[in-house]
Coordinates of C-alpha atoms in Angstrom, one line a residue:
M26 CA 75.2 55.4 95.7
S27 CA 78.0 55.1 97.9
P28 CA 77.8 52.4 101.1
T29 CA 79.5 55.6 103.2
P30 CA 78.1 59.3 102.5
P31 CA 80.0 61.9 103.7
D32 CA 77.9 62.5 106.4
A33 CA 77.8 59.0 108.8
G34 CA 74.5 60.1 110.4
A35 CA 72.9 60.9 107.2
P36 CA 69.4 59.2 106.3
R37 CA 69.9 55.7 105.5
R38 CA 67.7 53.5 102.6
I39 CA 66.9 50.1 104.7
L40 CA 65.3 47.3 103.2
H41 CA 64.0 44.7 105.7
V42 CA 63.7 41.2 104.1
F43 CA 62.2 38.2 106.4
R44 CA 59.8 35.5 105.1
A45 CA 56.5 35.1 107.4
P46 CA 54.7 38.3 108.7
V47 CA 54.0 36.8 111.9
G48 CA 54.9 36.1 115.3
G49 CA 57.8 37.6 117.5
L50 CA 60.3 37.7 114.4
F51 CA 57.3 40.2 112.4
R52 CA 57.0 42.3 115.9
H53 CA 60.7 43.1 115.8
V54 CA 60.8 44.0 112.1
V55 CA 57.6 46.2 113.2
D56 CA 59.0 48.1 116.0
L57 CA 62.3 48.7 113.9
T58 CA 60.2 50.1 111.0
R59 CA 58.5 52.3 113.3
L60 CA 61.7 53.5 114.9
Q61 CA 63.7 54.2 111.8
A62 CA 60.8 56.1 110.5
A63 CA 60.6 58.0 113.0
A64 CA 64.1 58.9 112.8
G65 CA 64.2 60.1 109.2
H66 CA 65.1 56.9 107.5
A67 CA 63.3 55.6 104.6
V68 CA 62.3 52.0 105.1
G69 CA 60.6 49.5 102.8
L70 CA 59.9 45.9 103.4
V71 CA 60.1 42.6 101.6
C72 CA 58.1 39.4 102.5
D73 CA 56.3 36.7 101.5
A74 CA 53.1 36.9 99.9
T75 CA 51.4 33.5 101.3
T76 CA 51.5 33.7 105.1
G77 CA 50.2 35.9 107.7
G78 CA 46.3 36.0 106.4
A79 CA 44.6 39.2 107.5
R80 CA 46.3 40.3 110.3
A81 CA 49.6 40.3 108.4
E82 CA 47.6 42.7 105.9
Q83 CA 46.2 45.1 108.6
M84 CA 49.3 45.4 110.4
L85 CA 50.8 46.2 106.8
D86 CA 48.1 48.5 105.7
T87 CA 49.2 50.5 109.0
L88 CA 52.7 50.8 108.6
A89 CA 52.1 52.0 104.7
P90 CA 52.3 55.8 105.6
M91 CA 55.6 54.9 107.4
L92 CA 57.6 53.0 104.4
A93 CA 59.0 55.5 102.2
L94 CA 60.5 52.4 100.4
G95 CA 57.4 50.6 100.2
V96 CA 56.2 46.7 100.8
L97 CA 57.0 43.9 98.4
R98 CA 55.6 40.6 98.8
V99 CA 56.2 37.8 96.4
P100 CA 56.3 33.7 97.5
M101 CA 59.1 32.4 100.3
R102 CA 58.7 28.8 100.9
R103 CA 59.9 27.5 104.6
N104 CA 62.3 25.3 103.3
P105 CA 64.8 25.7 100.5
G106 CA 63.9 24.9 97.1
P107 CA 63.6 26.1 93.4
G108 CA 61.3 29.3 94.2
D109 CA 64.3 31.0 96.1
L110 CA 65.9 31.7 92.7
A111 CA 62.7 33.6 91.9
A112 CA 62.5 35.5 95.2
L113 CA 66.5 36.2 95.4
R114 CA 65.9 38.2 92.1
A115 CA 63.1 39.7 93.4
V116 CA 64.7 40.9 96.3
A117 CA 68.0 42.6 94.2
R118 CA 65.5 44.3 91.9
R119 CA 63.9 45.7 94.6
A120 CA 67.1 46.9 96.3
E121 CA 68.1 48.6 92.9
A122 CA 64.6 50.3 92.2
V123 CA 65.0 51.8 95.9
G124 CA 68.4 52.5 95.9
A125 CA 68.7 50.5 99.4
D126 CA 72.3 50.8 101.2
V127 CA 71.2 48.5 103.7
L128 CA 69.6 45.1 103.3
H129 CA 68.7 43.9 106.9
G130 CA 67.7 39.6 107.0
H131 CA 65.5 38.6 109.5
G132 CA 65.3 34.8 110.0
A133 CA 67.5 32.1 108.5
K134 CA 65.3 32.3 104.8
G135 CA 65.7 36.2 105.2
G136 CA 68.8 36.7 106.5
A137 CA 70.0 34.2 103.4
Y138 CA 68.0 36.3 100.7
A139 CA 69.5 39.6 102.3
R140 CA 72.9 38.3 102.1
L141 CA 72.6 36.4 98.4
A142 CA 70.8 38.7 97.0
P143 CA 72.7 39.6 93.3
V144 CA 72.5 43.5 93.7
R145 CA 74.2 45.3 90.8
R146 CA 76.8 47.6 92.4
V147 CA 77.0 51.1 92.2
G148 CA 80.0 52.0 94.7
C149 CA 80.3 49.0 97.1
G150 CA 76.9 47.8 96.9
P151 CA 74.5 47.9 100.3
I152 CA 76.0 46.5 103.1
R153 CA 74.3 43.5 104.5
A154 CA 72.7 43.1 108.0
Y155 CA 71.5 39.6 109.5
T156 CA 69.6 39.1 112.6
P157 CA 68.7 35.9 113.4
H158 CA 65.5 34.7 115.1
G159 CA 66.9 31.0 116.6
G160 CA 65.7 28.9 113.3
S161 CA 68.8 27.3 112.4
Y162 CA 70.7 27.6 115.5
N163 CA 67.9 25.8 117.2
Y164 CA 69.0 22.4 115.8
R165 CA 70.6 19.8 118.2
P166 CA 74.1 20.0 117.6
G167 CA 75.9 17.3 116.0
S168 CA 72.5 16.2 114.2
P169 CA 72.9 16.3 110.4
L170 CA 70.7 19.3 110.2
H171 CA 72.7 21.4 112.6
R172 CA 75.9 20.2 110.6
L173 CA 74.5 21.5 107.6
Y174 CA 73.0 24.7 108.3
M175 CA 75.9 25.7 110.6
G176 CA 78.0 25.4 107.0
V177 CA 75.7 27.5 105.6
E178 CA 75.9 30.1 107.6
G179 CA 79.7 29.9 107.9
L180 CA 79.2 30.5 103.9
L181 CA 76.9 33.0 104.7
A182 CA 78.9 34.6 107.2
R183 CA 81.4 35.7 104.4
R184 CA 78.3 38.2 102.8
T185 CA 77.7 40.0 105.9
D186 CA 79.0 43.4 107.2
V187 CA 77.2 43.3 110.7
F188 CA 75.4 40.4 112.8
L189 CA 72.7 42.1 115.1
F190 CA 71.8 38.9 117.4
E191 CA 69.0 39.5 119.6
S192 CA 70.4 37.2 122.2
A193 CA 73.5 35.9 123.5
Y194 CA 72.6 32.7 123.3
V195 CA 72.2 32.9 119.9
A196 CA 75.7 35.1 119.6
G197 CA 77.0 32.0 121.8
R198 CA 75.9 29.1 119.3
H199 CA 77.1 31.1 116.2
R200 CA 80.8 31.3 117.7
A201 CA 81.0 27.6 118.8
Y202 CA 79.1 26.4 115.7
V203 CA 80.2 28.9 112.9
G204 CA 83.0 30.3 114.7
P205 CA 84.2 33.8 115.3
G206 CA 84.8 35.7 112.2
R207 CA 85.8 39.4 111.9
T208 CA 82.8 40.4 110.9
V209 CA 80.9 43.3 113.0
T210 CA 78.9 41.4 115.9
R211 CA 76.4 43.5 117.9
I212 CA 74.2 42.0 120.7
V213 CA 70.6 43.8 120.7
H214 CA 68.1 42.5 122.7
N215 CA 64.4 43.0 121.5
G216 CA 63.0 45.7 123.2
I217 CA 59.8 46.6 125.1
D218 CA 57.4 49.8 124.8
E219 CA 57.0 51.9 127.9
A220 CA 52.6 51.0 127.9
E221 CA 53.4 47.5 127.7
F222 CA 54.1 47.6 131.5
A223 CA 50.7 48.7 132.2
P224 CA 49.0 46.3 134.6
V225 CA 46.8 43.5 133.2
L226 CA 43.3 43.5 134.7
R227 CA 42.2 39.8 135.0
A228 CA 38.7 38.8 133.3
E229 CA 36.2 37.3 134.7
D230 CA 36.2 33.4 135.5
P231 CA 39.7 33.2 133.5
F232 CA 41.3 30.4 132.5
D233 CA 44.2 28.8 134.6
L234 CA 46.9 28.7 131.9
V235 CA 47.1 30.4 128.9
Y236 CA 49.4 29.4 126.2
V237 CA 50.1 32.2 123.0
G238 CA 52.1 31.5 120.1
E239 CA 52.8 28.7 117.1
L240 CA 51.1 25.8 117.6
R241 CA 54.0 23.6 116.8
E242 CA 56.0 20.8 118.4
A243 CA 58.9 22.3 119.0
K244 CA 57.3 24.8 121.4
G245 CA 57.0 22.1 123.5
L246 CA 53.1 21.8 123.4
P247 CA 52.8 18.0 123.5
V248 CA 54.6 18.3 127.1
L249 CA 52.1 21.4 128.4
L250 CA 49.3 19.0 127.4
D251 CA 51.0 15.9 129.1
A252 CA 51.8 18.0 132.4
L253 CA 48.0 19.6 132.4
A254 CA 46.9 15.7 131.9
A255 CA 48.9 15.1 135.2
L256 CA 47.8 17.7 137.4
H257 CA 44.2 16.7 136.2
A258 CA 44.8 13.0 137.5
A259 CA 46.3 14.8 140.9
G260 CA 42.8 16.2 141.5
R261 CA 43.7 19.6 139.8
P262 CA 41.1 20.0 137.1
L263 CA 42.9 23.1 135.5
R264 CA 41.7 24.7 132.3
L265 CA 44.0 25.7 129.5
L266 CA 43.8 28.2 126.8
M267 CA 45.7 27.8 123.8
V268 CA 45.8 30.8 121.5
G269 CA 47.8 30.9 118.0
S270 CA 47.6 29.1 114.8
G271 CA 50.2 26.4 113.4
P272 CA 50.8 23.0 111.4
D273 CA 50.1 20.6 114.6
E274 CA 46.6 22.6 115.7
A275 CA 44.6 19.5 114.7
A276 CA 47.4 16.8 116.0
L277 CA 47.4 18.8 119.5
A278 CA 43.4 18.3 119.4
A279 CA 43.6 14.9 119.1
R280 CA 46.2 14.5 121.4
A281 CA 43.9 16.9 124.2
A282 CA 41.1 14.5 123.4
A283 CA 43.0 11.3 123.7
L284 CA 44.3 12.4 127.0
G285 CA 40.8 13.4 128.1
L286 CA 41.1 17.3 128.2
G287 CA 39.1 17.7 125.5
T288 CA 36.4 20.1 127.5
A289 CA 39.7 21.5 129.3
V290 CA 41.3 22.8 126.6
A291 CA 40.3 25.8 124.4
F292 CA 41.8 26.9 121.0
E293 CA 41.5 30.2 119.7
P294 CA 43.4 31.9 116.5
A295 CA 46.2 34.4 116.9
Q296 CA 45.3 38.0 118.9
P297 CA 46.4 40.2 120.0
I298 CA 48.8 39.6 123.3
R299 CA 47.5 41.6 126.7
P300 CA 43.8 40.7 125.9
V301 CA 44.6 37.1 126.1
L302 CA 46.9 37.5 129.2
A303 CA 44.0 39.1 131.2
R304 CA 42.1 36.0 130.5
G305 CA 44.8 33.5 132.4
R306 CA 46.1 33.1 135.5
V307 CA 49.5 31.8 134.7
M308 CA 51.1 32.1 131.2
V309 CA 53.1 28.7 130.3
V310 CA 56.1 28.5 127.7
P311 CA 57.1 25.3 127.4
S312 CA 59.3 25.6 124.3
F313 CA 62.2 23.0 123.3
A314 CA 64.1 25.8 122.0
E315 CA 63.9 29.7 121.8
S316 CA 66.0 32.7 120.9
L317 CA 64.7 35.6 122.7
P318 CA 61.0 35.4 122.8
Y319 CA 58.5 38.4 122.8
V320 CA 55.8 36.6 124.4
V321 CA 58.3 36.2 127.4
L322 CA 59.2 39.9 127.6
E323 CA 55.3 40.8 127.4
A324 CA 54.1 38.6 130.0
A325 CA 57.0 39.7 132.5
A326 CA 56.7 43.3 131.4
A327 CA 52.9 43.0 132.4
A328 CA 54.0 41.2 135.8
Q329 CA 51.9 38.3 134.3
P330 CA 52.8 35.3 136.8
L331 CA 54.4 33.0 134.3
V332 CA 56.0 29.6 134.3
A333 CA 58.6 29.1 131.4
T334 CA 61.3 26.6 130.6
D335 CA 65.3 27.1 130.7
V336 CA 66.3 27.7 126.9
G337 CA 67.4 30.0 124.8
G338 CA 68.0 33.2 125.6
I339 CA 64.8 32.9 128.2
P340 CA 67.2 32.8 131.3
E341 CA 68.5 36.4 129.8
I342 CA 64.9 37.7 130.3
F343 CA 64.5 36.2 133.6
G344 CA 68.1 37.6 135.1
D345 CA 68.6 36.7 138.9
A346 CA 65.0 34.7 138.6
A347 CA 66.5 32.5 136.0
R348 CA 66.8 29.7 138.4
D349 CA 62.9 29.4 138.3
L350 CA 63.2 28.0 134.8
V351 CA 62.1 24.5 134.3
P352 CA 63.9 21.9 132.1
P353 CA 62.2 21.5 128.8
R354 CA 60.9 17.9 127.6
D355 CA 60.2 17.3 131.5
A356 CA 56.2 17.2 132.0
G357 CA 56.4 16.4 135.8
A358 CA 58.7 19.2 136.6
L359 CA 56.1 21.4 134.3
A360 CA 53.4 20.3 136.3
G361 CA 55.0 20.9 139.3
A362 CA 56.2 24.4 138.9
V363 CA 52.6 25.4 137.4
A364 CA 51.0 23.8 140.8
R365 CA 53.6 25.7 143.4
L366 CA 53.1 28.7 141.3
L367 CA 49.3 28.6 141.8
D368 CA 49.6 27.6 145.4
A369 CA 51.9 30.7 146.2
E370 CA 50.8 33.3 148.7
P371 CA 48.9 36.0 145.9
A372 CA 51.3 38.6 147.7
V373 CA 54.3 36.6 147.3
R374 CA 53.4 36.2 143.8
D375 CA 52.6 39.4 142.7
A376 CA 55.7 40.9 144.1
R377 CA 57.8 37.7 142.7
F378 CA 56.3 39.2 139.5
R379 CA 56.3 42.7 139.5
A380 CA 60.2 42.4 140.5
L381 CA 60.6 40.4 137.1
S382 CA 58.6 43.5 135.6
E383 CA 61.2 46.2 136.9
S384 CA 64.0 44.2 135.8
V385 CA 62.8 44.0 132.2
R386 CA 62.0 47.6 131.9
A387 CA 65.7 48.4 132.9
R388 CA 66.9 46.1 130.5
F389 CA 64.9 45.7 127.8
S390 CA 64.2 49.3 125.9
M391 CA 63.1 49.5 122.5
R392 CA 64.8 53.0 122.3
S393 CA 68.0 51.1 122.9
M394 CA 67.0 48.2 120.7
G395 CA 66.5 51.1 117.8
E396 CA 69.5 52.7 118.8
S397 CA 71.7 49.8 118.7
V398 CA 70.7 48.6 115.5
L399 CA 71.1 51.8 114.0
S400 CA 74.8 51.9 115.9
G401 CA 75.0 48.2 114.2
Y402 CA 74.6 49.5 110.9
E403 CA 77.0 52.4 111.0
A404 CA 79.7 49.9 112.2
G405 CA 79.3 47.5 109.3
F406 CA 79.5 51.0 106.7
R407 CA 83.0 51.7 108.9
A408 CA 84.2 48.3 108.5
R409 CA 83.2 48.2 104.7
A410 CA 85.2 51.7 104.2
R411 CA 88.3 50.1 106.1
A412 CA 88.1 46.9 103.7
P413 CA 90.7 46.5 100.9
L414 CA 88.8 47.3 97.6
P415 CA 88.3 44.4 95.6
A416 CA 89.9 43.5 92.3
A417 CA 88.7 45.0 89.3
G418 CA 85.4 43.3 88.2
R419 CA 85.9 41.0 91.1
P420 CA 82.7 41.7 94.0
G421 CA 83.8 42.1 97.4
P422 CA 82.3 39.6 100.1
A423 CA 79.1 41.2 100.9
S424 CA 78.5 43.5 97.6
A425 CA 77.6 41.1 95.0

């Protein structure tokens, strides 16, 4: 299969490769799958066999009729290890079996697999596309892990035909710590469906605060609990609903108890976000690092009152309202922002978040996201076609 068919608009055979079928990354892949299948492309998925649970199984079953290239689930560990070699071989065999002409990796692990998989070449082989979702780019600059991962990203960049960054923030981190390079680069913001702009009807007796996402320290949840404790000490006995799963759930429950918040904090497993938004007066996103989080887009689209930290691509979502974001790791600032929002005149608060919703509607279209990704693929094909052919018997930079 040639990487550049005579008709550049011909249907593509696209294989999305990612690790965990959970969270915003999975939503991004699901949205792209639906858009690309509806546009007539053949799509398939390769992901981890050990994560996601029943919710992932249900979503993959729902997608199955759209997946002309099927679903392959193989063990993929979060951290590097010997099992990566087996996963790489599995990705390569799948790409060969389905005749993929696009390998699109998502997240650090999926991006490594998509770019390193030793696909036996027919013509120049599939193009390799990469969408980071924060991950390795979020380590503290100058730290040993940051230097290590940016070095790895620099090597992998040589095997990348097109970068599809979901935020200008991560694109900027890439330029600063990996280098500009000559690879085709696009910034493709995550998109929101029109149905997600429908108003959320508040539930009876809602929680004061709600958090939705991974239960992980890097999401700023210890700081959120400290802020809640400070609000209690100031005579505001607010209640918090935390929805999600993750490795730090037990530690967070213990911290809440130690702060005297045992009855003020409720934990529930991951579930669709809109019913959860209806159960909280204010959503809080206290993250230490992010790329372009879907939970913020989803809450903003629904005009949900929202307190978030000034990290990653969140200012890109807030636009002109980014001045309202709070610094990360600052429990006092977080508590103050929550109190001000709860104390605001309801009409003023509602108008503020309706304006944010309309701003998101204008700038984060799902249709635009789908079209921009496909345009990025085509730019990758054109760049590949212009590149000098490698010497006989030697693979090109992204086609080994």
